[in-house]
Tab-separated table of C-alpha atoms in Angstrom:
chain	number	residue	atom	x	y	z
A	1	UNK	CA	-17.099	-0.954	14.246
A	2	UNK	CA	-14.034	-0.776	11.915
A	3	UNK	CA	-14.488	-0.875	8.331
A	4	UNK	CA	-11.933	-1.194	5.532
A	5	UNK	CA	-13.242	1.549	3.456
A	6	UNK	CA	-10.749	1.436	0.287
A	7	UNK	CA	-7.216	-0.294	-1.406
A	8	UNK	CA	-4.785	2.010	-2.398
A	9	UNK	CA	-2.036	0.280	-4.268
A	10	UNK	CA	1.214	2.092	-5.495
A	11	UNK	CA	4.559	1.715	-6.619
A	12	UNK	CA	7.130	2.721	-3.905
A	13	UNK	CA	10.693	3.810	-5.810
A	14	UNK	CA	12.754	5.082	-3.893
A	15	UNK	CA	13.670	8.232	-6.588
A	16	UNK	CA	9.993	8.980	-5.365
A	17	UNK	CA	10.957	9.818	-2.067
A	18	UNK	CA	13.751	11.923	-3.087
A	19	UNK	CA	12.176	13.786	-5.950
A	20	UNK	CA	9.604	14.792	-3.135
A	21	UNK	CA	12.332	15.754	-0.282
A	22	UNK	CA	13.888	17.761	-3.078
A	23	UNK	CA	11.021	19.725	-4.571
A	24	UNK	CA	11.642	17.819	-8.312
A	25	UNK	CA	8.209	16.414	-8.391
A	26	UNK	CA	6.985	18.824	-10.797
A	27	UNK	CA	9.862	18.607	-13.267
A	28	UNK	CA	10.078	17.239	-16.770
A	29	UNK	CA	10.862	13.926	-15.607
A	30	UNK	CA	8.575	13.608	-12.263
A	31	UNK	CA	5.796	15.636	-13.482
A	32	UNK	CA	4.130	12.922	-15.378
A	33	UNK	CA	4.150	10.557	-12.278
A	34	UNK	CA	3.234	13.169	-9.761
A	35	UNK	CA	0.440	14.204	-11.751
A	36	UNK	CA	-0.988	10.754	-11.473
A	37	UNK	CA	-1.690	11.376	-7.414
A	38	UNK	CA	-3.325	14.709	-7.562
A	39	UNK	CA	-6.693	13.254	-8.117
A	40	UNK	CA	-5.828	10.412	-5.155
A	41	UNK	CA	-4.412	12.984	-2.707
A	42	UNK	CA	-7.600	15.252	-3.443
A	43	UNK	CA	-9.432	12.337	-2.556
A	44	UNK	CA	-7.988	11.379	0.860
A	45	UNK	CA	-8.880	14.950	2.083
A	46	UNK	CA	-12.404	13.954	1.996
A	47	UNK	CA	-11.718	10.596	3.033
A	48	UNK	CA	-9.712	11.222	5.879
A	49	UNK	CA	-8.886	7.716	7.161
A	50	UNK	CA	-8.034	7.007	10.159
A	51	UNK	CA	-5.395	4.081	10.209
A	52	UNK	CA	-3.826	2.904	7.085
A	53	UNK	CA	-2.601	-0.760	6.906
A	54	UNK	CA	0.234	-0.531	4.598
A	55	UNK	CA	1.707	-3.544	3.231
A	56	UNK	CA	5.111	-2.881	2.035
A	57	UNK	CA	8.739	-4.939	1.918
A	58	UNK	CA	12.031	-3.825	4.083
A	59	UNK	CA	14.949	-2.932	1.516
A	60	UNK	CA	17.561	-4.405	4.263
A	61	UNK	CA	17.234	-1.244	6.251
A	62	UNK	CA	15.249	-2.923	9.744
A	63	UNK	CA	15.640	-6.578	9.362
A	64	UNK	CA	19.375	-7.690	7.340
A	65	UNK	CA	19.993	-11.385	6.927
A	66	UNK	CA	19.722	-12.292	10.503
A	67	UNK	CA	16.151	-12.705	10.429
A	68	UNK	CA	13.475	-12.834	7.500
A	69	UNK	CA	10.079	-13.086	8.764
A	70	UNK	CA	7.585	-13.813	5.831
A	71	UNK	CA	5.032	-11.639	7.038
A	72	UNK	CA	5.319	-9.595	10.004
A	73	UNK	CA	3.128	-6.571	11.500
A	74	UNK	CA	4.106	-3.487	13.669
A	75	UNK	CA	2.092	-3.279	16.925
A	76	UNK	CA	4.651	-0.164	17.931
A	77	UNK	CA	3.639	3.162	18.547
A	78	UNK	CA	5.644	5.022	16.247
A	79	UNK	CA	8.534	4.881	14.019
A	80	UNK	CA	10.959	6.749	12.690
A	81	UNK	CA	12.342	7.191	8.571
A	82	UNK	CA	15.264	4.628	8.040
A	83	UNK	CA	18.720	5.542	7.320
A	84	UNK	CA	19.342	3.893	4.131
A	85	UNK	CA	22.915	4.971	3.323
A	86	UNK	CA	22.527	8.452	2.894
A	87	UNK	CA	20.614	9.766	6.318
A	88	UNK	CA	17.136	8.927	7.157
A	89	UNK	CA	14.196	11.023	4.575
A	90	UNK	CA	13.224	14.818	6.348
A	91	UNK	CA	9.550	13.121	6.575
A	92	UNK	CA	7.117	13.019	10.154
A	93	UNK	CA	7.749	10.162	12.496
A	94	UNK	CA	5.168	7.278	11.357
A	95	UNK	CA	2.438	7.251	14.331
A	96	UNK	CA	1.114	3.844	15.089
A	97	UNK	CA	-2.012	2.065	15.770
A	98	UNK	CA	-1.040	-0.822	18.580
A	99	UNK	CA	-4.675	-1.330	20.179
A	100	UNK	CA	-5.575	-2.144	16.274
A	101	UNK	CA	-2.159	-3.519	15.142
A	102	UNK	CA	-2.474	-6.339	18.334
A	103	UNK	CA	-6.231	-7.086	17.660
A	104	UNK	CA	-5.443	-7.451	13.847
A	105	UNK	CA	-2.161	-9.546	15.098
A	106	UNK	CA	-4.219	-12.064	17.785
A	107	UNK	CA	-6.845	-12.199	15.430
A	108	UNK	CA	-4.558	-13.102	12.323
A	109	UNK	CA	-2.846	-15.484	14.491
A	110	UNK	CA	-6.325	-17.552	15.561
A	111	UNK	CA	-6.807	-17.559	11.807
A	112	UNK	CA	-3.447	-19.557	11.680
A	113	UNK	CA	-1.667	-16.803	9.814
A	114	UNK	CA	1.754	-17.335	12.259
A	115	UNK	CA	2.571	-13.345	12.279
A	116	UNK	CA	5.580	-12.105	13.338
A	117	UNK	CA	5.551	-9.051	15.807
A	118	UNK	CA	7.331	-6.274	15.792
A	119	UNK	CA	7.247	-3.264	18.771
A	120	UNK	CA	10.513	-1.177	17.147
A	121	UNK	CA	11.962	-0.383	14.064
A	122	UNK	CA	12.741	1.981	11.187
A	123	UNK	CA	10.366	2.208	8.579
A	124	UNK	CA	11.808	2.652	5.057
A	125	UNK	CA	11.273	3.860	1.134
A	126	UNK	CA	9.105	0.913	0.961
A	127	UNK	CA	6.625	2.623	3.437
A	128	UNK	CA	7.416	6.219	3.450
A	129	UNK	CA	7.547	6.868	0.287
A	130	UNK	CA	3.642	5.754	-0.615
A	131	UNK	CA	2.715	8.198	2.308
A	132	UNK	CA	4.460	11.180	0.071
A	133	UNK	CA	2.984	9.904	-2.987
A	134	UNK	CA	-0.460	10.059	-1.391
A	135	UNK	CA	-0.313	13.150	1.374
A	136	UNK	CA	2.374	15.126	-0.209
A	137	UNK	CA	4.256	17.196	2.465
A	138	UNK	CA	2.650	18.098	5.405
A	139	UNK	CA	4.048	18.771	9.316
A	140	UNK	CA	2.483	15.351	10.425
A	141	UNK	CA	0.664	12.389	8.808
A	142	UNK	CA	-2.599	12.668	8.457
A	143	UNK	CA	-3.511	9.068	9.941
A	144	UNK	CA	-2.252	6.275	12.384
A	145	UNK	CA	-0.825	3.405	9.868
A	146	UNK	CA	-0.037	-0.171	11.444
A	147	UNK	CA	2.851	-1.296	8.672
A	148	UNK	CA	2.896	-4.808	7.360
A	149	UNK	CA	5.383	-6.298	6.159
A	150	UNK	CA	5.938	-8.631	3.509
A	151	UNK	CA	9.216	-10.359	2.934
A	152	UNK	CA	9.931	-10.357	-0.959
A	153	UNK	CA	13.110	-10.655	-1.017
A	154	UNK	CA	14.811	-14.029	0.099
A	155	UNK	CA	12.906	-16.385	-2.326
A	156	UNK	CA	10.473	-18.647	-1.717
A	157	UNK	CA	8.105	-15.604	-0.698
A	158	UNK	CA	4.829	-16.427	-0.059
A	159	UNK	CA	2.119	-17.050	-2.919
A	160	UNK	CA	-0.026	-15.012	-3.952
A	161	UNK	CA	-2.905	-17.170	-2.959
A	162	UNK	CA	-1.602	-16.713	0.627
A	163	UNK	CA	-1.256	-12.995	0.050
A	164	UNK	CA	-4.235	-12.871	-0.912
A	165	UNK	CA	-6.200	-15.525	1.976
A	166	UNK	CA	-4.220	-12.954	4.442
A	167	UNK	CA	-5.499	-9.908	3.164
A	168	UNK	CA	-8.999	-11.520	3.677
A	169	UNK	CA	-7.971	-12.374	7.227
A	170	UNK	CA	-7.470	-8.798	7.828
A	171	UNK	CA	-10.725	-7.631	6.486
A	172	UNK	CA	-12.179	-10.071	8.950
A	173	UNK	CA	-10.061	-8.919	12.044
A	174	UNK	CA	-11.020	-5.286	11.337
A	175	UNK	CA	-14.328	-5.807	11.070
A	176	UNK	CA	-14.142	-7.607	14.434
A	177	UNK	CA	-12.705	-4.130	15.914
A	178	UNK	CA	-15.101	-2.434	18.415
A	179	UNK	CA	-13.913	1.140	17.909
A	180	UNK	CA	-15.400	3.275	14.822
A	181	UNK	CA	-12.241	3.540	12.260
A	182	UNK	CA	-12.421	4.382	9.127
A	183	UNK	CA	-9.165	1.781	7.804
A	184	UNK	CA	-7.808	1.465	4.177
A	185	UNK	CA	-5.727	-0.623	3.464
A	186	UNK	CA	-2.737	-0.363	1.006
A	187	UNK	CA	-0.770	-2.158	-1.314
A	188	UNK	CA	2.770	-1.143	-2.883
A	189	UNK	CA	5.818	-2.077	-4.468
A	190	UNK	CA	5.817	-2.740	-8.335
A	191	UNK	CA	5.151	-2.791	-11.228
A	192	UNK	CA	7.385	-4.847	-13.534
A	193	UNK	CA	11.407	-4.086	-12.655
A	194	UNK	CA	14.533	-6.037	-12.606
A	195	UNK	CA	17.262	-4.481	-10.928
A	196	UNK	CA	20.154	-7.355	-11.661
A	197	UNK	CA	21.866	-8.747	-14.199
A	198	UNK	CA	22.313	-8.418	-17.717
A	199	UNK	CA	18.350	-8.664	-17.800
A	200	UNK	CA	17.820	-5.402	-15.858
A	201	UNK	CA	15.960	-2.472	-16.963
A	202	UNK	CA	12.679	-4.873	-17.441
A	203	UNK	CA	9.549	-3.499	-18.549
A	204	UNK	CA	5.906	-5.222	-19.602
A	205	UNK	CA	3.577	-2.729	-20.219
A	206	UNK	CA	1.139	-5.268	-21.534
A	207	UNK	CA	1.702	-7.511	-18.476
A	208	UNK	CA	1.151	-4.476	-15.958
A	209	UNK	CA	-2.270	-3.422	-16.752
A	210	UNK	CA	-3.428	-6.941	-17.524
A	211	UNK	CA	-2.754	-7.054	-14.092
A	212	UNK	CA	-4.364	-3.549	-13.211
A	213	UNK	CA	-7.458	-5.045	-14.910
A	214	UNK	CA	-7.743	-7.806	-13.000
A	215	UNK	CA	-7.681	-6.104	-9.242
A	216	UNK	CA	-11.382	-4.542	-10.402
A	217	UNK	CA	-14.304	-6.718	-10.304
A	218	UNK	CA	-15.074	-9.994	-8.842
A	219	UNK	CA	-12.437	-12.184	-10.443
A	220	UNK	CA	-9.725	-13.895	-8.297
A	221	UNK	CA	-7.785	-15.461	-10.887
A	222	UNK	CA	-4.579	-13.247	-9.724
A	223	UNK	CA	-4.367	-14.693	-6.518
A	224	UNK	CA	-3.303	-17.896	-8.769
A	225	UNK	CA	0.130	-16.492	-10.170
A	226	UNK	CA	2.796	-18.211	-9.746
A	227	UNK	CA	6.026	-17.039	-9.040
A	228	UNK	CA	7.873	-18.057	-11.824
A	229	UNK	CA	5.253	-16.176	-13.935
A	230	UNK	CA	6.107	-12.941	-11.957
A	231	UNK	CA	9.598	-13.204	-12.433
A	232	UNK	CA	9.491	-13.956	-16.440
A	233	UNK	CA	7.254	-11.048	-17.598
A	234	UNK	CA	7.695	-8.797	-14.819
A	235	UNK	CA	11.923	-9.093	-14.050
A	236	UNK	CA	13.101	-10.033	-10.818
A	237	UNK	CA	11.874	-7.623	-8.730
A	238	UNK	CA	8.054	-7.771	-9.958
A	239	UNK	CA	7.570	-10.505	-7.013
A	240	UNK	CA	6.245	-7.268	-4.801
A	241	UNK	CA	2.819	-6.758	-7.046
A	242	UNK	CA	2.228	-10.053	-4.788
A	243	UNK	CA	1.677	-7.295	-2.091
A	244	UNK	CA	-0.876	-6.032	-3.823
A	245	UNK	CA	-2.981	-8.642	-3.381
A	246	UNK	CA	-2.978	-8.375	0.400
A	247	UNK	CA	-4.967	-5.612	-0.499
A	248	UNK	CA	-6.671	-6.750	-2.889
A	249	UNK	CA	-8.061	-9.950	-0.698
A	250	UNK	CA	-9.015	-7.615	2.116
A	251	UNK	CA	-11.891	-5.715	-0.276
A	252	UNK	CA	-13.902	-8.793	-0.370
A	253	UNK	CA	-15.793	-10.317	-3.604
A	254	UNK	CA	-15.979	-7.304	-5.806
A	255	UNK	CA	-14.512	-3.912	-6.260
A	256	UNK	CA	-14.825	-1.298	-8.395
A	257	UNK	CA	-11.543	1.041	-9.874
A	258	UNK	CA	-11.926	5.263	-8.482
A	259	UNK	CA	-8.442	5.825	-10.045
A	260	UNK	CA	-5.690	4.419	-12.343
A	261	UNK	CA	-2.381	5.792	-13.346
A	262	UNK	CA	0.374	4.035	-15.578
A	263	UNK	CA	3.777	5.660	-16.455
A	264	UNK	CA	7.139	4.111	-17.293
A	265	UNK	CA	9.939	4.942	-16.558
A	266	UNK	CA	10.967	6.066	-13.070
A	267	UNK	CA	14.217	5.356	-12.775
A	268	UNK	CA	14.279	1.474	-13.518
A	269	UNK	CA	10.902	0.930	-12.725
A	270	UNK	CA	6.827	0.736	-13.884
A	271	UNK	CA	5.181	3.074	-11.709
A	272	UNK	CA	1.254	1.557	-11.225
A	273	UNK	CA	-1.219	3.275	-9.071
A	274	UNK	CA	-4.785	2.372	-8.517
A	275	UNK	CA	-7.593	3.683	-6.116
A	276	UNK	CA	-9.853	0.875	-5.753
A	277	UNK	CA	-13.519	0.545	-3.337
A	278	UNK	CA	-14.822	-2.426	-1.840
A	279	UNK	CA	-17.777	-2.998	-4.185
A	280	UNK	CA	-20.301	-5.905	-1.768
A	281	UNK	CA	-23.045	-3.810	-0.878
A	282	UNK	CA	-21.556	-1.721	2.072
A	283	UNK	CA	-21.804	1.271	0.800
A	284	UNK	CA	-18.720	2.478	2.048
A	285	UNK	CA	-18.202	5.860	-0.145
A	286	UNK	CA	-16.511	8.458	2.831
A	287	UNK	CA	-16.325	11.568	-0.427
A	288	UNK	CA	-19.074	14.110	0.989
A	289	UNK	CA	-16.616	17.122	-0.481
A	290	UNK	CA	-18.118	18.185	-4.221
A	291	UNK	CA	-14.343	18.890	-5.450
A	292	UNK	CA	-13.701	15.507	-5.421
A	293	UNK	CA	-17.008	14.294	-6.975
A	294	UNK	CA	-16.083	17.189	-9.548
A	295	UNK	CA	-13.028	15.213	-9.919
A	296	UNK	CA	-14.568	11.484	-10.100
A	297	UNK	CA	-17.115	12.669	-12.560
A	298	UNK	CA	-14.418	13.465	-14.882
B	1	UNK	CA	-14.249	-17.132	5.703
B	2	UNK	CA	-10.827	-17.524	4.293
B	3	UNK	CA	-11.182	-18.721	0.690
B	4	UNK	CA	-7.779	-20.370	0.540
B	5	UNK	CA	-7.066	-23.588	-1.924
B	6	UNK	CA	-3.503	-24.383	-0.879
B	7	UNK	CA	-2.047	-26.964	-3.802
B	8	UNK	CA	1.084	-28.282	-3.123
B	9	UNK	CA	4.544	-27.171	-4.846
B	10	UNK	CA	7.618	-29.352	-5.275
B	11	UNK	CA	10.303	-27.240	-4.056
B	12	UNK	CA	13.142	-28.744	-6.300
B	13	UNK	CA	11.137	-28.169	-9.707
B	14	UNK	CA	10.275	-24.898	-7.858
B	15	UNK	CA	13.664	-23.885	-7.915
B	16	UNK	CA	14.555	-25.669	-10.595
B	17	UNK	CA	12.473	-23.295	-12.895
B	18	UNK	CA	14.864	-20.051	-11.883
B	19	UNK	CA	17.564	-21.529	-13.412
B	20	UNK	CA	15.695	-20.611	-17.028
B	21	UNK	CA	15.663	-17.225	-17.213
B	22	UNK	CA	17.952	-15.470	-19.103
B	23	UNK	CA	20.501	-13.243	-17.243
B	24	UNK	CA	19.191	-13.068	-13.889
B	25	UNK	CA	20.292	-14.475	-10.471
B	26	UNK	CA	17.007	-15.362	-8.700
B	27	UNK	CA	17.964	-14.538	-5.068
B	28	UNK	CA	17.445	-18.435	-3.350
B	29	UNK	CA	18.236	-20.060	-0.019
B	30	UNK	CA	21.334	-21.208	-1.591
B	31	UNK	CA	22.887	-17.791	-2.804
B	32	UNK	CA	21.447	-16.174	0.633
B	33	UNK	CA	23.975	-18.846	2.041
B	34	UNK	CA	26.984	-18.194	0.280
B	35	UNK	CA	26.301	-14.615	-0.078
B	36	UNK	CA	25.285	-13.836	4.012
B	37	UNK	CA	29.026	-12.318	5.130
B	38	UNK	CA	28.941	-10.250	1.383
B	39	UNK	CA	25.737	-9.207	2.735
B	40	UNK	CA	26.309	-8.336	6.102
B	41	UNK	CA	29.681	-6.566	4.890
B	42	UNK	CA	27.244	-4.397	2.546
B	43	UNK	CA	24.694	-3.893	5.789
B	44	UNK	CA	27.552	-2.197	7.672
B	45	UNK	CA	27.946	-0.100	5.338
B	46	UNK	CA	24.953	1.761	6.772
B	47	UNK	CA	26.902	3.323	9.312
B	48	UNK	CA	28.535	6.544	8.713
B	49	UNK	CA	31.927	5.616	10.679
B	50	UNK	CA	32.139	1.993	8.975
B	51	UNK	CA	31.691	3.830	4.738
B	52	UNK	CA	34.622	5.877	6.477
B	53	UNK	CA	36.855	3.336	7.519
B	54	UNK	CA	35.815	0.952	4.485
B	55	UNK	CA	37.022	3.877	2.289
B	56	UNK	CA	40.340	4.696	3.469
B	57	UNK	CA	41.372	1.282	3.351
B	58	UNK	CA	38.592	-1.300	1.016
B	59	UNK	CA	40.846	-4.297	1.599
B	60	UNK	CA	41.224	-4.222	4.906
B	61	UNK	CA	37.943	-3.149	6.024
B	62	UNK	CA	36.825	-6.179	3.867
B	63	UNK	CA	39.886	-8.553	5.837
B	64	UNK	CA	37.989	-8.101	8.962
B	65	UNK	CA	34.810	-9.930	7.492
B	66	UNK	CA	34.625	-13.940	6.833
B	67	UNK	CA	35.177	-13.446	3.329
B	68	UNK	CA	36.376	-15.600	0.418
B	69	UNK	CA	39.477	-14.083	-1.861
B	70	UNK	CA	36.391	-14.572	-4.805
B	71	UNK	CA	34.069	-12.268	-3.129
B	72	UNK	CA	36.156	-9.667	-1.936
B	73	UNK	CA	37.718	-9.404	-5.625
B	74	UNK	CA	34.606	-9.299	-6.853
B	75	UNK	CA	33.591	-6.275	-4.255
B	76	UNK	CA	36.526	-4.773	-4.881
B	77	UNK	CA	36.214	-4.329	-8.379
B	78	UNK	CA	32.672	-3.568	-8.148
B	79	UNK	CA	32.302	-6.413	-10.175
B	80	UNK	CA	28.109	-6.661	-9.330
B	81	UNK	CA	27.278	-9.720	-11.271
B	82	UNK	CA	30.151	-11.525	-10.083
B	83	UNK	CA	28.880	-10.399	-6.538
B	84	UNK	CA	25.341	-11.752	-7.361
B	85	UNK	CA	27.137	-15.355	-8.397
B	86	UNK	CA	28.360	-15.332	-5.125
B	87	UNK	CA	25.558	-14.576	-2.938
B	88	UNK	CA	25.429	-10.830	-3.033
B	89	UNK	CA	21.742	-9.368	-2.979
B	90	UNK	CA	20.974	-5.559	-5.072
B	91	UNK	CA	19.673	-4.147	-1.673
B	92	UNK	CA	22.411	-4.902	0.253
B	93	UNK	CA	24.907	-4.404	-2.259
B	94	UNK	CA	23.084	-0.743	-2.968
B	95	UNK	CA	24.105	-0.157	0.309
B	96	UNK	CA	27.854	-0.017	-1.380
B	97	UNK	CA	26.271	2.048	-4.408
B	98	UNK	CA	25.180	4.833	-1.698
B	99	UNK	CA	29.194	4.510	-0.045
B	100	UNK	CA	30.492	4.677	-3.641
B	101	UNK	CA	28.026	7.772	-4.093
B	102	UNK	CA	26.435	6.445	-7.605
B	103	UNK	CA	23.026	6.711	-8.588
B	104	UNK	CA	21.039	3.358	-8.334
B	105	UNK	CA	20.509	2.734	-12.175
B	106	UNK	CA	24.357	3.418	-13.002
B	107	UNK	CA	25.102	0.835	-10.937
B	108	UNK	CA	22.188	-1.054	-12.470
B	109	UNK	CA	23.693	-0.581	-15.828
B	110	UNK	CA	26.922	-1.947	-15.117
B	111	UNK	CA	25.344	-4.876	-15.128
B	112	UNK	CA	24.139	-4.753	-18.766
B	113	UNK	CA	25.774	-4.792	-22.042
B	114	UNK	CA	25.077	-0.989	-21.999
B	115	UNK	CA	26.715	2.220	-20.805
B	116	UNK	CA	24.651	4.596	-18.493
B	117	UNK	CA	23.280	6.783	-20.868
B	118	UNK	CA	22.345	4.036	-23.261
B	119	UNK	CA	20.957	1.977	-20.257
B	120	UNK	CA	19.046	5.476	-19.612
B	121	UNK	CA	17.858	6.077	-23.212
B	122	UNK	CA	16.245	2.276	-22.626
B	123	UNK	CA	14.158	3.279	-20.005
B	124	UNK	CA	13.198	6.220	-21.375
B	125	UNK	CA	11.792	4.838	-24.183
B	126	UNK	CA	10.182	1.887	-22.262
B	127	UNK	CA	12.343	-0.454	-20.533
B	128	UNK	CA	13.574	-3.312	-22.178
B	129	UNK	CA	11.025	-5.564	-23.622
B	130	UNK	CA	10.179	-9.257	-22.383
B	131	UNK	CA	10.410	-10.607	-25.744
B	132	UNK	CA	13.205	-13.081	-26.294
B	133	UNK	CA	14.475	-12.950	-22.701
B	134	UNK	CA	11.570	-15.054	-20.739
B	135	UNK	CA	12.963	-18.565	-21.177
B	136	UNK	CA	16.093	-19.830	-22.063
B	137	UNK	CA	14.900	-23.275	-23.203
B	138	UNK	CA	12.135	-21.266	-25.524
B	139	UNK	CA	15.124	-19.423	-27.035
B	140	UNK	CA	17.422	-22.702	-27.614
B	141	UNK	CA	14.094	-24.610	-28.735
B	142	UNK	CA	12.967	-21.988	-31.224
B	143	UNK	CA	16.521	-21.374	-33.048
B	144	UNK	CA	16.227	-24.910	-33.231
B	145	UNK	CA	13.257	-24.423	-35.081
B	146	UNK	CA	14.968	-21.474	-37.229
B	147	UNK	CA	17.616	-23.965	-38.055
B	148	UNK	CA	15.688	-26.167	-38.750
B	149	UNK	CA	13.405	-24.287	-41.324
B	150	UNK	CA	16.552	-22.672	-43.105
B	151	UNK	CA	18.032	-26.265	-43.799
């Protein structure tokens, strides 16, 4: 059977992406953000998942203005690195899962989530650059990810009660997967930015981590934001932390934190990071490797 | 089980509620609308041949595209929070940021009070803070209040 093992939730800049193509990431500047991921990408060595489901928002690179579906899942078999502007990012081709992306998408469907299906497109900063932030550099990707995608963009998007009520629907259709996976299930975009208008440069520390704070445990009270809320304290383009709680919904009740990292700024933005374990009972820790128990323990 | 408690929103206080917050253009259905050609103009922009023929001649790359005189001005000029008056979207326009080859947070800070390095030097030391900019009905109702108190 499938399990959703962990949440991995992240900021997804694109300065990321090009600090990493570019070998800055251990500058003055990057260092400090980089540094935040050693522990995670230490940790998804002895993980090794198979599939990710990573729930990210298109930066008008597949879908323009001609279509905006609110939530939408690929069932392709790979994609390739958009071309945002300035050619597509040197990373791997991003391999699919369709036998798990279709069950996930029937399944979600049944549970009267009305998903939108995609078979081709380009996948952009909003997905790649996560994978760099949490496998670095290597020849291929080291797991099959089905990308979700959230539309964040063209208000109203959805609430983060519905966010949340999908990411539960996911949990369910995994678990209802006959094949053996080992699936986590991630969460980016974020934290507080506002990228327009004389408001821009945006930034609520105090905000961020009262939100970091409330992904651990059994409380649900941030599936109740509203959006206005989002947009006050956290600028305009805060809306994506509702992405998070896709994530956050598919751990069930409880969870418990592995890893947290905090630093502002990159570029415009709060970069947020959090490792996070479904905490009902399943048992579910995959870290057999002492290195990274070294690490926990710290 | 799917724990969802759907309560229902009014859309027009919904939307009414964007309207209060200081300097910044919530991107609605009704700026999507009279923003989708500025858009799609930016989208283009994607292509290598179209940045090439939009930059040897701006104006008449931006003739061939349903247009008003407003918006093209506006693009022209590079005018970004006149574009986001009139429907323009920061990841479509970013797409002209890229053409124009400047970093994402210059063209960010033209959109400030602040130059580029000051806009920078912000960041750097935090971002700009949420106090004072959450609400502009807060703000008018509490130098009411100051007013008030120094009469």
């Amino acid at each position: 059977m499938a399990r959703i093992t962990a949440g991995v939730a992240s900021s997804h800049v694109p300065l990321l992406g090009v600090a990493s193509d570019f070998d800055k990431d251990r500058d003055d500047y990057f260092g400090p953000i980089f540094a935040g991921y050693d522990w995670t990408r230490e940790w998804e060595k002895a993980e090794k998942p198979d599939v990710i489901i990573l729930v990210y928002n298109d930066h008008a690179s597949a879908f323009d203005m001609k279509i905006i579906p609110t939530f939408a899942i690929g069932c392709g078999e790979r994609y390739k690195s958009a071309d945002e502007g300035w050619g597509p990012r040197p990373v791997p081709d991003v391999e699919g899962h369709p036998d798990l992306a279709w069950h996930i998408a029937q399944s979600l469907v049944l549970d009267e989530f009305d998903m939108t299906i995609i078979n081709e497109m380009d996948v952009d900063h909003g997905l790649t650059v996560p994978l760099s932030m949490m496998f670095g550099k290597p020849d291929a990707w080291p797991c099959k990810v089905v990308p979700l995608a959230v539309n964040v963009v063209t208000y109203p998007p959805p609430s983060g009660n519905r966010c949340w009520a999908l990411g539960e629907a996911i949990a369910k259709a995994v678990d209802s997967f006959p094949e053996d996976l080992n699936v986590q299930i991630w969460g980016t975009g974020g934290m507080s930015h506002q990228l327009q208008g004389p408001r821009a440069g945006l930034i609520n520390k105090e905000w961020d981590n009262m939100f970091l704070d409330g992904l651990i445990g059994d409380s649900d009270h941030l599936r109740r934001i509203p959006h206005i809320e989002y947009l006050r304290e956290t600028g305009s383009e805060g809306i994506e932390m509702v992405m998070w709680l896709v994530m956050r919904g598919a751990l069930g009740k409880k969870t418990r934190a592995l890893h947290r990292h905090y630093h502002v700024p990159c570029s415009n933005t709060a970069i947020g990071h959090m490792v996070l374990r479904p905490d009902n009972g399943e048992g579910l820790d995959m870290t057999g490797s002492e290195t990274v128990s070294a690490i926990a323990a710290e | 089980m799917i724990t969802e408690d759907p309560k229902h929103q009014d859309i027009h206080e919904y939307l009414a509620e964007f309207e209060d917050i200081p300097g910044t253009r919530v991107y609605t259905a009704a700026r999507a609308r009279k923003g989708y050609h500025m858009n799609q103009f930016a989208m283009s922009l994607m292509k290598d041949e179209n940045r090439a023929r939009f930059k040897a001649d701006e104006r008449a790359y931006l003739d061939e595209w349903p247009l008003n005189e407003e918006q093209k001005e506006a693009l022209l000029a590079r005018d970004y929070n006149r574009c986001l008056d009139l429907g323009g979207n920061v990841y479509f326009l970013a797409k002209l940021f890229s053409t124009d080859g400047i970093p994402f947070a210059e063209a960010v800070s033209t959109m400030t009070d602040m130059s580029f390095p000051e806009y920078r030097e912000m960041m750097m030391n935090g971002g700009r803070s949420p106090e004072g900019v959450r609400s502009i009905r807060a703000n008018a109702a509490s130098s009411g209040e100051t007013n008030e108190g120094a009469r």
